[in-house]
XYZ file of C-alpha atoms in Angstrom:
354
model
C 0.301 -0.130 -0.008
C 1.708 3.281 -0.069
C 0.388 6.073 1.217
C 0.423 10.081 1.354
C 0.033 12.024 4.184
C -0.257 15.060 3.920
C -2.259 18.115 6.028
C -4.456 21.426 4.789
C -6.154 23.988 6.224
C -6.868 27.477 7.001
C -3.497 27.711 9.312
C -0.846 26.143 7.178
C -2.318 26.879 4.032
C -2.318 23.832 0.802
C 1.623 24.278 -0.111
C 2.015 20.589 1.142
C -1.804 18.729 0.048
C -0.490 20.522 -3.397
C 3.432 19.339 -4.346
C 2.484 15.194 -3.047
C -1.061 15.542 -5.380
C 1.754 16.327 -8.177
C 4.091 13.399 -6.821
C 0.338 11.192 -6.937
C -0.223 11.879 -10.056
C 2.907 11.212 -11.519
C 2.518 7.705 -9.199
C -0.654 7.001 -11.507
C 1.025 7.669 -14.106
C 3.029 4.959 -13.413
C 0.595 2.231 -12.262
C 0.360 3.855 -8.803
C -3.151 4.943 -6.831
C -1.737 5.953 -3.622
C -4.263 6.424 -0.342
C -4.038 10.492 0.684
C -4.403 9.901 4.556
C -4.892 13.586 6.355
C -6.430 14.579 9.839
C -8.647 17.913 7.785
C -11.283 17.491 6.872
C -10.876 20.497 4.465
C -8.709 19.424 2.220
C -10.332 16.768 1.346
C -13.109 17.476 -1.434
C -9.661 19.058 -3.567
C -7.063 15.173 -3.304
C -10.393 13.592 -4.611
C -11.349 15.446 -6.968
C -7.950 14.851 -8.976
C -9.425 11.463 -8.639
C -7.324 9.667 -5.342
C -9.213 7.713 -2.205
C -8.615 9.528 0.857
C -8.697 8.459 5.129
C -10.020 10.977 7.408
C -7.363 10.206 10.626
C -9.130 11.616 13.824
C -6.408 12.944 15.309
C -4.474 16.664 15.279
C -2.457 17.498 12.454
C -0.078 19.735 14.932
C 0.401 16.409 17.558
C 1.355 14.292 15.102
C 2.726 11.211 17.407
C -0.944 10.485 18.365
C -1.915 9.862 15.230
C 0.496 6.425 14.388
C -2.628 4.097 16.498
C -4.702 5.106 13.287
C -2.154 4.487 11.201
C -1.450 0.629 11.892
C -5.309 0.070 11.968
C -5.515 1.770 8.465
C -2.286 -0.390 7.145
C -3.186 -3.387 8.867
C -6.704 -3.790 6.839
C -4.505 -4.340 3.796
C -3.596 -7.530 5.346
C 0.297 -7.695 3.888
C 3.005 -7.274 4.567
C 5.538 -4.231 6.090
C 8.234 -4.525 3.270
C 4.556 -3.272 1.207
C 3.768 -0.076 3.125
C 5.123 2.618 1.967
C 4.681 6.044 3.157
C 5.057 9.661 1.894
C 4.986 12.519 4.936
C 4.948 15.736 3.320
C 4.487 18.055 7.478
C 6.261 20.266 9.076
C 4.565 19.104 12.486
C 7.285 15.270 12.012
C 9.597 14.789 14.973
C 12.544 12.142 15.005
C 9.941 10.153 17.185
C 7.498 9.546 14.849
C 9.078 8.719 11.888
C 11.626 6.015 14.357
C 7.651 4.743 15.051
C 6.504 4.813 12.015
C 9.512 2.726 10.392
C 8.036 0.183 12.078
C 4.147 0.231 10.254
C 6.076 1.333 6.601
C 9.445 2.404 4.466
C 8.838 6.017 4.824
C 9.770 8.883 2.577
C 9.766 12.754 3.420
C 10.137 15.828 2.006
C 11.907 18.203 3.965
C 12.046 22.218 3.164
C 14.805 23.326 6.842
C 17.676 20.711 6.425
C 16.395 18.883 9.822
C 17.843 14.976 8.948
C 15.106 12.237 9.692
C 15.826 8.831 9.607
C 13.881 7.811 6.732
C 14.512 5.489 3.199
C 13.947 8.295 1.390
C 14.916 12.484 1.868
C 13.291 15.091 -0.411
C 14.447 18.347 -0.606
C 13.604 19.784 -3.664
C 14.188 23.661 -3.317
C 16.626 25.369 -4.807
C 19.015 25.376 -1.834
C 18.127 22.191 -1.217
C 21.763 20.365 -2.402
C 23.478 23.515 0.280
C 21.908 21.623 2.866
C 23.331 18.732 1.657
C 26.527 18.849 4.743
C 23.330 18.796 7.542
C 21.688 15.595 6.056
C 25.009 14.131 5.992
C 25.475 14.292 9.108
C 22.158 12.981 10.747
C 23.545 10.259 12.750
C 21.269 8.113 13.784
C 18.985 10.087 11.842
C 20.551 10.482 8.566
C 18.450 9.701 5.407
C 19.315 5.753 2.953
C 18.784 7.451 0.278
C 19.138 11.569 -0.876
C 16.948 13.975 -3.656
C 18.201 17.375 -3.285
C 18.046 20.441 -5.818
C 15.173 21.838 -8.311
C 15.385 18.339 -10.570
C 13.257 16.920 -8.017
C 11.032 20.360 -8.132
C 6.387 18.641 -8.201
C 5.629 20.595 -10.715
C 1.445 20.753 -11.117
C 0.101 18.428 -14.519
C -1.127 22.301 -16.303
C 2.916 23.654 -16.009
C 3.707 20.154 -17.795
C 2.184 20.976 -20.917
C 1.711 23.944 -23.213
C 4.406 26.692 -21.213
C 4.569 28.778 -23.993
C 4.843 32.725 -23.494
C 5.709 35.519 -24.314
C 8.019 38.420 -23.636
C 5.191 41.997 -24.870
C 7.264 45.327 -25.944
C 4.807 46.558 -23.293
C 3.768 45.795 -19.956
C 0.488 46.164 -18.982
C -0.805 43.322 -16.311
C 0.686 42.361 -12.779
C 0.061 39.196 -10.856
C 0.511 39.243 -6.724
C 0.013 36.346 -5.155
C 0.801 35.248 -2.077
C -0.708 31.766 -1.442
C -3.357 29.928 -0.096
C -3.482 32.705 2.281
C -2.455 36.199 3.388
C -1.790 36.378 7.023
C -0.435 39.910 7.170
C -3.471 41.106 4.096
C 0.243 41.998 2.033
C -1.550 41.735 -1.573
C -4.146 44.922 -0.210
C -0.118 46.362 1.080
C 1.378 46.148 -2.230
C -1.365 46.209 -4.670
C -2.408 50.389 -2.964
C 1.697 51.043 -3.101
C 1.200 49.598 -6.942
C -1.873 51.982 -7.959
C -0.692 54.865 -5.773
C 2.899 55.322 -6.884
C 3.183 58.323 -9.368
C 5.349 56.706 -11.645
C 3.700 52.473 -12.636
C 0.045 55.510 -12.614
C 1.522 56.028 -15.935
C 1.806 52.522 -17.179
C -2.191 52.214 -16.071
C -1.685 48.799 -15.638
C -3.956 45.990 -14.434
C -3.419 43.731 -11.568
C -4.520 40.795 -10.979
C -4.523 39.261 -7.728
C -4.910 36.107 -6.827
C -7.155 35.159 -3.966
C -6.006 31.974 -2.158
C -8.439 28.996 -0.315
C -8.452 30.128 3.217
C -7.604 33.973 2.964
C -9.710 35.596 5.640
C -9.483 39.088 3.671
C -11.489 38.333 0.388
C -14.425 39.587 1.251
C -12.294 42.368 2.367
C -10.435 42.863 -1.414
C -13.661 42.776 -3.123
C -14.824 45.368 -1.452
C -11.669 47.445 -1.320
C -10.952 47.175 -5.236
C -14.967 47.125 -6.471
C -15.554 48.952 -9.539
C -11.289 49.630 -9.896
C -10.470 48.933 -13.230
C -6.915 48.060 -12.811
C -7.613 45.827 -10.049
C -8.462 41.940 -10.756
C -9.579 39.772 -7.951
C -9.594 35.928 -8.770
C -11.092 33.161 -7.024
C -11.583 29.537 -6.909
C -8.659 29.824 -9.881
C -8.651 26.862 -11.228
C -5.320 27.773 -14.113
C -3.217 29.207 -12.482
C -1.145 28.937 -15.598
C -3.361 31.199 -17.781
C -4.051 34.235 -15.711
C 0.120 33.944 -15.184
C 0.709 33.516 -18.900
C -1.337 37.099 -19.652
C 0.832 38.715 -16.831
C 3.953 40.496 -18.023
C 5.199 39.971 -13.807
C 4.022 38.130 -10.894
C 5.194 39.189 -7.334
C 5.187 36.060 -5.413
C 6.040 34.699 -1.783
C 8.265 31.837 -2.400
C 6.300 29.577 -2.195
C 5.613 26.144 -4.957
C 4.130 29.451 -7.131
C 8.701 30.308 -7.995
C 9.313 27.143 -9.722
C 5.119 27.147 -11.597
C 6.366 30.564 -12.747
C 10.169 30.081 -13.589
C 8.659 27.071 -15.988
C 6.925 29.885 -18.177
C 9.608 31.576 -17.224
C 7.505 34.440 -16.438
C 9.409 37.641 -14.656
C 9.123 37.331 -11.035
C 9.990 39.321 -8.072
C 9.312 37.619 -4.534
C 9.590 37.637 -0.769
C 8.481 36.118 1.878
C 6.336 35.556 5.503
C 8.094 32.791 7.290
C 11.676 31.587 8.139
C 11.271 28.217 5.505
C 10.279 30.517 2.424
C 13.902 33.047 3.800
C 15.414 30.520 1.910
C 14.002 30.007 -1.212
C 13.657 33.947 -0.944
C 17.673 34.746 -0.198
C 19.413 31.294 -2.678
C 16.948 32.408 -5.724
C 18.196 35.840 -5.608
C 22.035 34.106 -5.009
C 21.705 32.465 -8.682
C 19.382 34.451 -10.585
C 18.987 38.728 -10.969
C 15.268 38.109 -9.172
C 15.436 40.676 -6.677
C 14.211 39.106 -2.731
C 12.008 41.635 -1.636
C 12.472 40.937 2.252
C 10.014 39.875 4.939
C 6.799 41.012 5.116
C 5.881 40.510 9.033
C 8.519 42.296 9.632
C 9.611 44.857 7.707
C 6.478 45.484 5.274
C 7.505 49.031 5.016
C 10.762 47.930 3.247
C 9.434 45.790 1.372
C 7.088 47.119 -0.204
C 9.147 49.969 -1.046
C 11.655 47.457 -2.622
C 8.308 46.066 -5.193
C 7.633 49.418 -5.828
C 10.763 49.914 -7.103
C 11.871 46.986 -8.323
C 8.786 46.418 -10.205
C 9.218 49.684 -11.682
C 12.542 48.444 -13.237
C 10.288 46.621 -15.284
C 8.170 48.908 -16.404
C 11.399 51.073 -17.908
C 13.980 47.567 -18.708
C 12.591 45.008 -21.102
C 16.137 44.129 -21.147
C 15.743 43.397 -17.211
C 12.442 41.250 -18.310
C 14.334 39.172 -20.474
C 17.130 38.577 -18.596
C 14.674 36.654 -16.274
C 12.914 34.944 -18.691
C 16.758 33.274 -19.382
C 17.598 32.566 -15.916
C 13.996 31.347 -14.710
C 13.243 28.388 -17.592
C 16.758 27.480 -16.251
C 15.616 26.056 -12.834
C 13.289 23.515 -13.393
C 12.935 20.654 -16.433
C 9.395 19.581 -15.099
C 10.184 15.857 -14.280
C 10.928 16.437 -10.898
C 7.827 14.362 -9.800
C 7.805 11.381 -12.235
C 11.366 11.233 -10.726
C 10.594 11.161 -6.758
C 6.979 8.419 -8.029
C 10.489 6.441 -9.253
C 12.115 7.037 -5.870
C 9.125 5.421 -4.080
C 7.560 3.035 -5.451
C 11.262 1.691 -5.717
C 11.625 2.219 -2.532
C 8.752 -1.689 -2.200
C 11.565 -3.537 -3.763
C 13.803 -2.917 -1.486
C 15.925 -5.577 1.372
C 14.280 -4.205 3.887
């Protein structure tokens, strides 16, 4: 049995579930249909719409040790050998103790972002800074993973970003996307949009701003009320094709989650910011490896972040050559085969000797 253990809700967003769905799609293409196990009922409809079975735990997603008896029961119902079970875990709530106990039930794999080694069969860090963390994982001692997969070669892009990724740079900028992820805890979308709309230089460009209001955006109603009737602002809710919105835009302002790799797959010029520590390394490494501007930590110095975003977007409007450079650099970051590579590694676990 192949299980994907991931959660998604209004507090943690949907990033874990979204990237695991990409891996699940790749596994299905290779003849394996994983079952999603989650402690969050909010994400189940999204998973089931993609054609995957789900099992809901009656536990708190923040206390993963407490779920082990239920996981054991789910696996026991399959009535097959332990070596035939494989579990991929994607959560920031895990611990060494959790994985040690989980390994008694199944082969284990995990997605990891911060450089924390865990005693698993396969550890994946697909981030742009992933390879820099190799020494952290290698020095894990008893927690050192058996296999370590690092870097953007393992970035599990969504299916829509694997097909028809043509994008054309226009001479003049007319449209800009603003996205803050599944939620917007600091109402950054408003801060950015207001700054862009009131900046005298940007006003002359008459740009239309496309704000993505994620599924757990507590400010969704406020956004619609604030910009009702404003022809320069479009609010997008319940987005079914992020790619098409990106493709009609000349630049994307985004928090540094998985979205930066989707933007890169198309080559849309971007500028980035971050909210949390797990996003900081991505923003900093992106700025080191490319000419993409990291506007900074919105949770700490929002005024500075907004000011830098205004300056960077202004540069984009004035220098097509800068946008061309970003387009070329970004497209080199991902090749679209990451989910397939992860799927093969996970499926192969079932064949290895325990």
